[in-house]
Short mmCIF file of C-alpha atoms and ligand atoms in Angstrom, two decimals:
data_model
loop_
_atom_site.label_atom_id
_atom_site.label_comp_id
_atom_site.label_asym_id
_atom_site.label_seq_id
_atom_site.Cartn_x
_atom_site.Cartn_y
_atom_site.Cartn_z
CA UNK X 1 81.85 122.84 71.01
CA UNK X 2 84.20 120.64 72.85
CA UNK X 3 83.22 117.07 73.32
CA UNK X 4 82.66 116.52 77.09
CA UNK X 5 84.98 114.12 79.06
CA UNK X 6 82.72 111.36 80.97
CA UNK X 7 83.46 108.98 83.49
CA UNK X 8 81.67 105.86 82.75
CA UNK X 9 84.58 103.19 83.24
CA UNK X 10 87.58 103.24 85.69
CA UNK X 11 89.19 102.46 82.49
CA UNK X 12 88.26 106.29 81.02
CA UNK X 13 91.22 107.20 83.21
CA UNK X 14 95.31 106.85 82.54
CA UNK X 15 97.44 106.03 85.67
CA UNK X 16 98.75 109.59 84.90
CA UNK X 17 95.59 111.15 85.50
CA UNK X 18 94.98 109.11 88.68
CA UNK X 19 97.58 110.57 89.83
CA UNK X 20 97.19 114.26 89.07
CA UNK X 21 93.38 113.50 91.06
CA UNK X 22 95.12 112.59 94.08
CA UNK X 23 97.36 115.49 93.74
CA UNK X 24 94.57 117.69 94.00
CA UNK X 25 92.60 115.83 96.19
CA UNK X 26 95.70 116.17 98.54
CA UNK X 27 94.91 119.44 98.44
CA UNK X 28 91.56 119.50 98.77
CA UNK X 29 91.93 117.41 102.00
CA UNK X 30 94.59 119.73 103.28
CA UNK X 31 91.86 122.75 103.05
CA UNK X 32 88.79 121.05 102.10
CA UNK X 33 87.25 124.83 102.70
CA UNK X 34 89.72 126.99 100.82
CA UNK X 35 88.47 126.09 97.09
CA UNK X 36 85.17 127.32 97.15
CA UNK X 37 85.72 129.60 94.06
CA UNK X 38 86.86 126.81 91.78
CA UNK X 39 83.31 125.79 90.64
CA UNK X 40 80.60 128.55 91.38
CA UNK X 41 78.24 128.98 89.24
CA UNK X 42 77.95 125.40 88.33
CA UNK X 43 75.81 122.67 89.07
CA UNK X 44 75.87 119.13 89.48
CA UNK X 45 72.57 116.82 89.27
CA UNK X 46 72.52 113.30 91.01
CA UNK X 47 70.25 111.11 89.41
CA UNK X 48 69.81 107.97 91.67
CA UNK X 49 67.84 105.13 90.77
CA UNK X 50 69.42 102.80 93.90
CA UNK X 51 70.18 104.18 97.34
CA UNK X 52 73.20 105.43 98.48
CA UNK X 53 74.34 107.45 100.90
CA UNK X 54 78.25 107.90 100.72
CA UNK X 55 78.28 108.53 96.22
CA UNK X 56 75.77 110.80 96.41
CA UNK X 57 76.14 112.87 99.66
CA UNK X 58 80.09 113.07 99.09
CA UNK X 59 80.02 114.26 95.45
CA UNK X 60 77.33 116.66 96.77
CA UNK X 61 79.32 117.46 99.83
CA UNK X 62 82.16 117.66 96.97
CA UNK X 63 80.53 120.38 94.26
CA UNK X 64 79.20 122.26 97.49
CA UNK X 65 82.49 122.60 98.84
CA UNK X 66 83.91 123.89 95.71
CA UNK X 67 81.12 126.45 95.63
CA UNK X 68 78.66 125.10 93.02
CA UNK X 69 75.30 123.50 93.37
CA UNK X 70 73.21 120.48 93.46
CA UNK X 71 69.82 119.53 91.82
CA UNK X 72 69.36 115.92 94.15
CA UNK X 73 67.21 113.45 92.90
CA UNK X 74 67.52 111.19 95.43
CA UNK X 75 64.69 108.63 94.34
CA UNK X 76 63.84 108.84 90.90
CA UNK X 77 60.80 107.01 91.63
CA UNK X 78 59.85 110.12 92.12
CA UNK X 79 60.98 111.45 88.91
CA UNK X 80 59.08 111.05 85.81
CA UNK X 81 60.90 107.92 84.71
CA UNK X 82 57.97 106.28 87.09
CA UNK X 83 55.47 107.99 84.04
CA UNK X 84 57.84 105.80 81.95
CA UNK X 85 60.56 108.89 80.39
CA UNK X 86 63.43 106.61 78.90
CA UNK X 87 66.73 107.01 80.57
CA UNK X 88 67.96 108.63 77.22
CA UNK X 89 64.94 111.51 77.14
CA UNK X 90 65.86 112.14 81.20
CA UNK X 91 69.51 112.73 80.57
CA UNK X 92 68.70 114.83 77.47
CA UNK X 93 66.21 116.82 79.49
CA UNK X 94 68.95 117.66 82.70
CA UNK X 95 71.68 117.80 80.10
CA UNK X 96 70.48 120.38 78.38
CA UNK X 97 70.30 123.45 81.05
CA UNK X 98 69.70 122.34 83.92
CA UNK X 99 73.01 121.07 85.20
CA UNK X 100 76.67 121.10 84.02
CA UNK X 101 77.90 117.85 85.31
CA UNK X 102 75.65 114.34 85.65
CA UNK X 103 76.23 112.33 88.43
CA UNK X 104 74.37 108.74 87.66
CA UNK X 105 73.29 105.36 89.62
CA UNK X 106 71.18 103.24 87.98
CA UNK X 107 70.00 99.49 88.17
CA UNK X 108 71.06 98.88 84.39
CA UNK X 109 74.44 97.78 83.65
CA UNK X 110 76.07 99.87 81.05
CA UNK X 111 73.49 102.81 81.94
CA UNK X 112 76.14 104.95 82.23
CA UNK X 113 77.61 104.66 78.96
CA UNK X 114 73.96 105.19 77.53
CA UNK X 115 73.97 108.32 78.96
CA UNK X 116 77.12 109.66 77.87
CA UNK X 117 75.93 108.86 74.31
CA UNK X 118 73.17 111.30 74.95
CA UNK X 119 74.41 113.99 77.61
CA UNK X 120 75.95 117.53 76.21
CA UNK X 121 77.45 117.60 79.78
CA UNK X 122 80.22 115.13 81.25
CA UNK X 123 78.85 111.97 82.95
CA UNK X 124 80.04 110.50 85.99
CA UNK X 125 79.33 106.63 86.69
CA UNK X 126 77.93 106.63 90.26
CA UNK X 127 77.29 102.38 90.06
CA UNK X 128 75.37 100.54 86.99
CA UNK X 129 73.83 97.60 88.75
CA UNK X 130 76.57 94.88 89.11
CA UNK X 131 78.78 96.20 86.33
CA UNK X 132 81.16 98.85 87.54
CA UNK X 133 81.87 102.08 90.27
CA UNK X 134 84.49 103.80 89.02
CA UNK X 135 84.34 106.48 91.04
CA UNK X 136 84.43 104.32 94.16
CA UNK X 137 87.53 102.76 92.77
CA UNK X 138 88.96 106.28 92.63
CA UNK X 139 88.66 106.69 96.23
CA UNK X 140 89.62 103.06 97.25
CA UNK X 141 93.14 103.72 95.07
CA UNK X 142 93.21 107.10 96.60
CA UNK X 143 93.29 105.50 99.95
CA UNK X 144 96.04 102.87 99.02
CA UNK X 145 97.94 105.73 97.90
CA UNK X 146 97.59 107.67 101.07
CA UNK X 147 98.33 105.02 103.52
CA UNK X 148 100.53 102.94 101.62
CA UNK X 149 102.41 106.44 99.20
CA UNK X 150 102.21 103.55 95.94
CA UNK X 151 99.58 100.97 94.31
CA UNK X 152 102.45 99.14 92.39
CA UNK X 153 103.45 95.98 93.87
CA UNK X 154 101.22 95.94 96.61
CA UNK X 155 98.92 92.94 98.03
CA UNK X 156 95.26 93.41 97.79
CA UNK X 157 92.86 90.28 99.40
CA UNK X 158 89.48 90.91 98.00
CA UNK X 159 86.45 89.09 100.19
CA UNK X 160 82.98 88.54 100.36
CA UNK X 161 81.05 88.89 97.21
CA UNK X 162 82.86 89.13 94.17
CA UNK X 163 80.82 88.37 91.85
CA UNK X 164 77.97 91.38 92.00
CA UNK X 165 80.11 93.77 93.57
CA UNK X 166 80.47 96.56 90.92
CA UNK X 167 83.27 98.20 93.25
CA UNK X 168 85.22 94.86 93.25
CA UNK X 169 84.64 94.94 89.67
CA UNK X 170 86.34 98.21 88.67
CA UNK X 171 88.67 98.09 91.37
CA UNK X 172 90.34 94.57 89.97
CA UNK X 173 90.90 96.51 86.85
CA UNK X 174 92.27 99.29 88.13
CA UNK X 175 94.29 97.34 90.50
CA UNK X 176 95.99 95.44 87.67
CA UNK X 177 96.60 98.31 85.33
CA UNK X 178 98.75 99.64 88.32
CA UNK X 179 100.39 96.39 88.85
CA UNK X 180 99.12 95.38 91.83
CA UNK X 181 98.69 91.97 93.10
CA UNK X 182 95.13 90.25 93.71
CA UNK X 183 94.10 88.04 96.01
CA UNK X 184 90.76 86.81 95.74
CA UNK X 185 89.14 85.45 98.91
CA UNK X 186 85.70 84.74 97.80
CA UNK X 187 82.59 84.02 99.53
CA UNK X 188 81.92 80.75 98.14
CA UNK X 189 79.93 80.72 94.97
CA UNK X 190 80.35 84.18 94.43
CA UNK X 191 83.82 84.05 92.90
CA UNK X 192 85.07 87.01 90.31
CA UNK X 193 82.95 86.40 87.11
CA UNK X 194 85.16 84.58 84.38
CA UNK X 195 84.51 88.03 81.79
CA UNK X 196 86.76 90.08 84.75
CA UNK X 197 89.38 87.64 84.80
CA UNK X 198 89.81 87.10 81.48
CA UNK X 199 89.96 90.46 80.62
CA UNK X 200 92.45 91.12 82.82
CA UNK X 201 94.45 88.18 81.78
CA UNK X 202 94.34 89.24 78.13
CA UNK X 203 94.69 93.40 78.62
CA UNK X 204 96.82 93.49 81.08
CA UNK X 205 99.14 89.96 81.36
CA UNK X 206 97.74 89.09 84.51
CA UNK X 207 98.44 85.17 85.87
CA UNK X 208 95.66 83.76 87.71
CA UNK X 209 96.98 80.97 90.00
CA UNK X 210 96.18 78.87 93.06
CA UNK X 211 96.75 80.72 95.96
CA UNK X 212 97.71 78.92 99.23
CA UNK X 213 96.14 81.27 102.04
CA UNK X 214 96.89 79.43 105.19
CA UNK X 215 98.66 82.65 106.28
CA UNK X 216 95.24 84.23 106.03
CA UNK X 217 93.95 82.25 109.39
CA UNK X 218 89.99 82.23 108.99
CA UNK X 219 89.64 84.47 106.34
CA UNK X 220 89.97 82.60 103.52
CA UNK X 221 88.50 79.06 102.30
CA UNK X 222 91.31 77.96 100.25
CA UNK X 223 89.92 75.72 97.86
CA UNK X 224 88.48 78.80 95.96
CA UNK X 225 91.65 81.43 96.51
CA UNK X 226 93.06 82.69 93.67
CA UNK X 227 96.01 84.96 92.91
CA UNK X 228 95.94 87.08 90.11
CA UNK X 229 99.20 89.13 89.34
CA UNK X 230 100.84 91.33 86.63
CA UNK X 231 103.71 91.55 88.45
CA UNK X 232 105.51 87.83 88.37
CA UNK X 233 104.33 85.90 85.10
CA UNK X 234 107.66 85.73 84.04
CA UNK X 235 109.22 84.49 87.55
CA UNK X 236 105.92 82.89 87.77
CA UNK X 237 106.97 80.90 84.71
CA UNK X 238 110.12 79.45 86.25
CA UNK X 239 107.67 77.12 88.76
CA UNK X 240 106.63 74.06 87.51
CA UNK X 241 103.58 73.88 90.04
CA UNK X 242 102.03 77.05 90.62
CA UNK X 243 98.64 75.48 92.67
CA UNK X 244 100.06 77.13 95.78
CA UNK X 245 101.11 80.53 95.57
CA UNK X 246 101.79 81.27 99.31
CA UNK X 247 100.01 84.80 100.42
CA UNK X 248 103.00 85.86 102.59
CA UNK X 249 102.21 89.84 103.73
CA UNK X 250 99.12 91.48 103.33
CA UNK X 251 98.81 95.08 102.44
CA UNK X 252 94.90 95.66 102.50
CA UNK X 253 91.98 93.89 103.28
CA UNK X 254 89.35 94.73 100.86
CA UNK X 255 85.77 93.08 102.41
CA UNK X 256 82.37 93.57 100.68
CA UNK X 257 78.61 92.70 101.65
CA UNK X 258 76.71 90.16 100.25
CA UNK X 259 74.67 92.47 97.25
CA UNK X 260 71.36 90.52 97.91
CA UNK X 261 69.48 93.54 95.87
CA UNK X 262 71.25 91.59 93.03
CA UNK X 263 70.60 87.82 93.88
CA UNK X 264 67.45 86.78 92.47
CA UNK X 265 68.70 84.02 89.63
CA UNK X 266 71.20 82.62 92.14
CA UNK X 267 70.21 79.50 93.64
CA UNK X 268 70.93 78.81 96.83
CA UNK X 269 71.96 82.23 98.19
CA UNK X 270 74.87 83.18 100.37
CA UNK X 271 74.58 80.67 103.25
CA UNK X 272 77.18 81.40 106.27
CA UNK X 273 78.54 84.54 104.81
CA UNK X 274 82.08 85.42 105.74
CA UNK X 275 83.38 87.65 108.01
CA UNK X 276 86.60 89.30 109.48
CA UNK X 277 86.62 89.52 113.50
CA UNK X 278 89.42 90.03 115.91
CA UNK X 279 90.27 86.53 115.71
CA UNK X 280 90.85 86.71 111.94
CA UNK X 281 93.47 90.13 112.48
CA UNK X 282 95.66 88.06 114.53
CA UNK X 283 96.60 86.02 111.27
CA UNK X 284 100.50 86.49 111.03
CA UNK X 285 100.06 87.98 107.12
CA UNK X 286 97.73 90.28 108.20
CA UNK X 287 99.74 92.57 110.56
CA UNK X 288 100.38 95.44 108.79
CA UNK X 289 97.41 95.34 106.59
CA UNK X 290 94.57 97.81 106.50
CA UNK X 291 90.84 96.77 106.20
CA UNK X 292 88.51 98.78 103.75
CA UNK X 293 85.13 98.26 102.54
CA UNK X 294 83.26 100.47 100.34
CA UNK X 295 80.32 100.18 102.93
CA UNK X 296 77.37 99.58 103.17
CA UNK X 297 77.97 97.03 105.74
CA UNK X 298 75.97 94.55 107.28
CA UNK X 299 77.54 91.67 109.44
CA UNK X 300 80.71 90.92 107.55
CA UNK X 301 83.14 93.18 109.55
CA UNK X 302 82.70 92.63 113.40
CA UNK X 303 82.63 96.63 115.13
CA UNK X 304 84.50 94.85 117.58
CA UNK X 305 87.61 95.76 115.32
CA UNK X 306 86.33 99.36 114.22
CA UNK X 307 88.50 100.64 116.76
CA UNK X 308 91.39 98.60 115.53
CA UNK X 309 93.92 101.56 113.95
CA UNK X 310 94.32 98.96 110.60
CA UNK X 311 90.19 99.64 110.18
CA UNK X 312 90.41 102.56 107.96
CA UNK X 313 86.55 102.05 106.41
CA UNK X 314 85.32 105.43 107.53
CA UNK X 315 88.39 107.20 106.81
CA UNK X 316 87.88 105.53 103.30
CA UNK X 317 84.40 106.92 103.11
CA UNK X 318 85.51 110.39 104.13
CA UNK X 319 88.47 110.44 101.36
CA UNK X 320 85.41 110.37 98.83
CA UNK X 321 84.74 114.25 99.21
CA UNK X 322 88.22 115.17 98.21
CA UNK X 323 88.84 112.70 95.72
CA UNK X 324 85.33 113.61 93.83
CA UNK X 325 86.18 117.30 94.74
CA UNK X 326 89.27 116.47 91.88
CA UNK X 327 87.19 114.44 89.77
CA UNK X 328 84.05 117.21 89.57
CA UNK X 329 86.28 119.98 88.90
CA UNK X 330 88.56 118.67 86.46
CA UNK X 331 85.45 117.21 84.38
CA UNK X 332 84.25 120.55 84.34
CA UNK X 333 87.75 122.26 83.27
CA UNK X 334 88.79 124.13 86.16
CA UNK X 335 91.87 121.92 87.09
CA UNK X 336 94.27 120.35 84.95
CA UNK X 337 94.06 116.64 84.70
CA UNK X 338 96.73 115.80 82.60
CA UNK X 339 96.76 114.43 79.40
CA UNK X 340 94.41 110.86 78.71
CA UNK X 341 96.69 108.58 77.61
CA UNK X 342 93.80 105.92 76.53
CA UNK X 343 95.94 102.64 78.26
CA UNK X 344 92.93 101.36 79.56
CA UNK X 345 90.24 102.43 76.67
CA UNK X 346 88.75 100.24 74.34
CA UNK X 347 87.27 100.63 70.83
CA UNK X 348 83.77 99.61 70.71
CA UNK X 349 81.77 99.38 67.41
CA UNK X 350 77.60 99.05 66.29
CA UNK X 351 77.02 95.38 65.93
CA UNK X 352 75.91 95.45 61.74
CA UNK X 353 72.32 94.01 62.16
CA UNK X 354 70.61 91.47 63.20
CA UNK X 355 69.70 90.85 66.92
CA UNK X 356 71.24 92.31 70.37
CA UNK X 357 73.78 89.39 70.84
CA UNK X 358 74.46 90.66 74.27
CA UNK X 359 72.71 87.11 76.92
CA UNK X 360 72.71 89.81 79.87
CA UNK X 361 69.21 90.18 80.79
CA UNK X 362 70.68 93.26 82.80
CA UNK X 363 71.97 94.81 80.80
CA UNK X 364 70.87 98.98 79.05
CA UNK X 365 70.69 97.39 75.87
CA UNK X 366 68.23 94.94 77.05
CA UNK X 367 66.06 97.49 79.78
CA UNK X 368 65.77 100.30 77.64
CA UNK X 369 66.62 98.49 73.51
CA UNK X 370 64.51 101.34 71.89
CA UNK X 371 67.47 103.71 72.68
CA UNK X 372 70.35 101.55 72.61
CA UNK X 373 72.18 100.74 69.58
CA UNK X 374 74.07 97.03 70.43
CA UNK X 375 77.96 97.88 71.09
CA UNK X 376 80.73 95.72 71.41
CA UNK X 377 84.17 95.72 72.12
CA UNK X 378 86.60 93.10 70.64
CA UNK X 379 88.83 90.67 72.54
CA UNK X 380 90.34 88.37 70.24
CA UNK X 381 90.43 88.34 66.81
CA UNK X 382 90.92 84.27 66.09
CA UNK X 383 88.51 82.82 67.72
CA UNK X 384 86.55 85.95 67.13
CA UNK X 385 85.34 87.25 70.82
CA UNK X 386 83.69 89.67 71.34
CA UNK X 387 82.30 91.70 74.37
CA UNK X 388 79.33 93.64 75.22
CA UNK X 389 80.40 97.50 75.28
CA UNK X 390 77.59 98.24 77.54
CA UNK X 391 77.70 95.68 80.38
CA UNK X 392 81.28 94.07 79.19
CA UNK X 393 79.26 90.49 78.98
CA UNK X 394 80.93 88.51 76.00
CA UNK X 395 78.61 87.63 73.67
CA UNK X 396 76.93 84.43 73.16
CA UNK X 397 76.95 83.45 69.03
CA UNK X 398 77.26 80.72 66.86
CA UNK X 399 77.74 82.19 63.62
CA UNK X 400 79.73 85.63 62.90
CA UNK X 401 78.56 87.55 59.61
CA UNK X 402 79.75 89.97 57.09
CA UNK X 403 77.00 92.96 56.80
CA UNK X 404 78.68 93.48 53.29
CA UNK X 405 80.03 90.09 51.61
CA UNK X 406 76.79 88.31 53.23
CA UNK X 407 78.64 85.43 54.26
CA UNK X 408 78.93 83.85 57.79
CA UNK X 409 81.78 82.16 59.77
CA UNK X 410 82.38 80.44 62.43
CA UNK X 411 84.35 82.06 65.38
CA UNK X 412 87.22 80.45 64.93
CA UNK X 413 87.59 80.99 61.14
CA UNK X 414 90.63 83.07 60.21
CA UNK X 415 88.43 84.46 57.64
CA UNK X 416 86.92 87.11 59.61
CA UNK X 417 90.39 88.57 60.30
CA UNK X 418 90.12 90.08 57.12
CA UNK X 419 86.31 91.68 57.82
CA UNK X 420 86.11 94.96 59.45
CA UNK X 421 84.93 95.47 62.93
CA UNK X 422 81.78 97.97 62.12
CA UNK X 423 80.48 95.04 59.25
CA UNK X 424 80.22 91.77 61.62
CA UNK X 425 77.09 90.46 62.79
CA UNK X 426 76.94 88.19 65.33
CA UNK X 427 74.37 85.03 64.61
CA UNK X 428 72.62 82.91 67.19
CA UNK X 429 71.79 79.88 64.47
CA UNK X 430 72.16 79.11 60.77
CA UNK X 431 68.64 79.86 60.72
CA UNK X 432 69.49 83.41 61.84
CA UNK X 433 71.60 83.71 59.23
CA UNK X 434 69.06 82.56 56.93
CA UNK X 435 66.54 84.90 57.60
CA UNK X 436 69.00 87.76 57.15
CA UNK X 437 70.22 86.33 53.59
CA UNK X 438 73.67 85.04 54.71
CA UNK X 439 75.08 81.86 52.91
CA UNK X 440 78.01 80.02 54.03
CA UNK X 441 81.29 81.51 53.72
CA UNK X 442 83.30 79.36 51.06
CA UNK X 443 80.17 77.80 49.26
N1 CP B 501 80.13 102.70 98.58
C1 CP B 501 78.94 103.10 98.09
O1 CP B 501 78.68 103.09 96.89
O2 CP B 501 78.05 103.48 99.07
P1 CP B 501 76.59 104.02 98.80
O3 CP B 501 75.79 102.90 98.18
O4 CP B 501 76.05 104.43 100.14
O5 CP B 501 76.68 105.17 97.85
#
């Protein structure tokens, strides 16, 4: 039998596929009530452990429209994960008869990729605590591609709460795989974490640079503005100061809530949190640019513009039933998707032995460690980096190991270029290393 395809990282998509999805979401949108052949007979079951209402109604809106069903569990407090069932033992359990297609939120970063490990049927990321919602990011580049026909090139001000905001998260990705540009407007304090921008400095060439956002009236608080973009390094290169990138004309306005459900080790809390009013559309770079926001939302967009024709938030929301009418069928092989083309995937490999290196308290392979094998993905060879595959947290270490020679580096030893990825072991201490039998390399 056929591996199934899951959906646990925006990344598990090429900009190919993308594309064929909004093809067919076109479609869908054109008729949303014409393709209710495509999946009957199948069923799709939302696990949620953490509200929603847009993910979960629209992909059950989605499956129903396409003539399947849905097994809802709406609060899995309800479920017998409150007895104490493990994630893993759940997803076996629906997996395995009860539904053809998973549909999963859950407070755990990296949950999602748990459950693909264990699922016979195709798992779709519906949020993983602060890590990623890649299918959220499909319908926020499905609406740049309807109201703006590309994603290349275009300029993207993120607000608000950058740092928890799993949508912002998988959306910066995405946005600089296409080649779009980035500017980050943060709420302050709650900037893009540095394991985002680094990986898309490294993967995918992008420049982080002052931006100067006086364009941006009261939207932005410059001292914290930052413009990341794949598109100009090497014109970028040919100025000598680059601390004021000037935001000239703004394509989209991407605002998010503060995610208080996620605040509790930051000091301090959010303060004045920002927010875009009628006042702050009158900026001159703003005049052609639409405002989305993944919603919920709280106080952070005044309704005084939700009348505005550039507020497109609910038309955003109500793109979600087409776009995760493509996704739902194609994961379950009744469209053609195209062909993966794995630009965005990463290898990820069993750390050898010793303990979970991963520091994110968060994270699956901290919640639920009885099921979870420690994963990681590798960033840079010399220093040796490496990242969690779970959450994507880079790992904390002192001392990298050789499950086979014994031995044990440090990072930056050119040594472990020559050990495989599936034998290093990542050590907190030499006394770590001790108590596992590793000497010194070179002694
Ligand atoms: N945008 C989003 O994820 O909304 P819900 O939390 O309501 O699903």
């Amino acid at each position: 039998m056929q591996a199934p395809r899951h959906l646990v990282s925006i990344d598990d998509l090429s900009i190919g596929e993308v594309q064929t999805l909004f093809e067919h979401a076109d479609r869908f949108a054109a008729a949303p009530r014409e393709f209710s052949d495509t999946c009957r007979g199948m069923i799709a079951a939302s696990l949620f452990f953490e509200p929603s209402t847009r993910t979960r109604l629209s992909f059950e809106s989605a499956m129903l429209r396409l003539g399947g069903g849905v097994l809802t569990a709406a609060d899995m407090r309800s479920s017998s994960s409150a007895k104490g069932e493990s994630l893993a033992d759940t997803i076996r359990v629906v997996g395995g008869g009860y539904a053809d297609v998973i549909v999963l939120r859950h407070s755990s970063e990296g949950a999602a990729r748990l459950a693909a490990q264990y699922s016979p049927v195709p798992v779709i990321n519906a949020g993983d605590g602060a890590h990623e919602h890649p299918t959220q990011t499909l319908c926020d580049l499905y609406n740049l591609h309807v109201e703006r026909g590309k994603i290349e090139g275009l300029e993207v001000v993120l607000a608000g709460d950058l740092k928890y905001s799993r949508t912002v998260h998988s959306f910066v990705y995405a946005l600089a795989r296409f080649g779009a540009n980035i500017i980050c407007t943060p709420q302050p304090g709650f900037e893009l974490p540095e394991y985002v921008v680094q990986r898309v400095r490294e993967e995918f060439g992008v420049a982080p640079v002052r931006a100067d956002v006086r364009r941006l009236g009261d939207l932005a608080n410059e001292s914290d503005a930052v413009y990341l973009t794949p598109q100009k390094p090497h014109q970028l290169s040919l100025f000598t100061d680059l601390s004021d990138w000037e935001v000239q004309s703004v394509d989209a306005v991407y605002m998010t809530r503060p995610q208080t459900e996620r605040l509790e080790n930051q000091e301090g809390g959010y303060g004045q949190y920002m927010r875009i009013q009628k006042s702050s559309m009158a900026a001159d770079s703003l005049r052609d640019a639409v405002v989305m926001h993944p919603l919920p939302r709280r106080d952070e967009i005044s309704e005084e513009i939700d009348n505005d024709p550039r507020s497109i938030y609910f038309k955003q929301a109500a793109r979600g039933v087409p776009i995760r009418m493509a996704l739902l069928a194609s994961l379950m092989g009744k469209i053609d998707m195209g062909t993966p083309s794995g630009e965005g995937h990463r290898e990820s490999w069993p750390v050898a032995e010793g303990e979970n290196p991963c520091p994110n308290p968060a994270c699956i392979s901290r919640t639920e460690p009885r099921h979870v094998t420690p994963m990681f993905t590798l960033q840079s060879r010399t220093p040796l980096r490496a990242h969690c595959a779970y959450c994507s947290r880079e790992l904390i270490y002192s001392y990298v190991g050789c499950s086979t020679s014994k031995h044990y580096h440090k990072p930056d030893s050119s040594g472990l270029g020559r050990i495989s990825a599936d034998h290093l072991v990542f050590l907190p201490d030499e006394g770590s290393a001790e108590a596992l039998q590793y000497s010194p390399a070179g002694r």
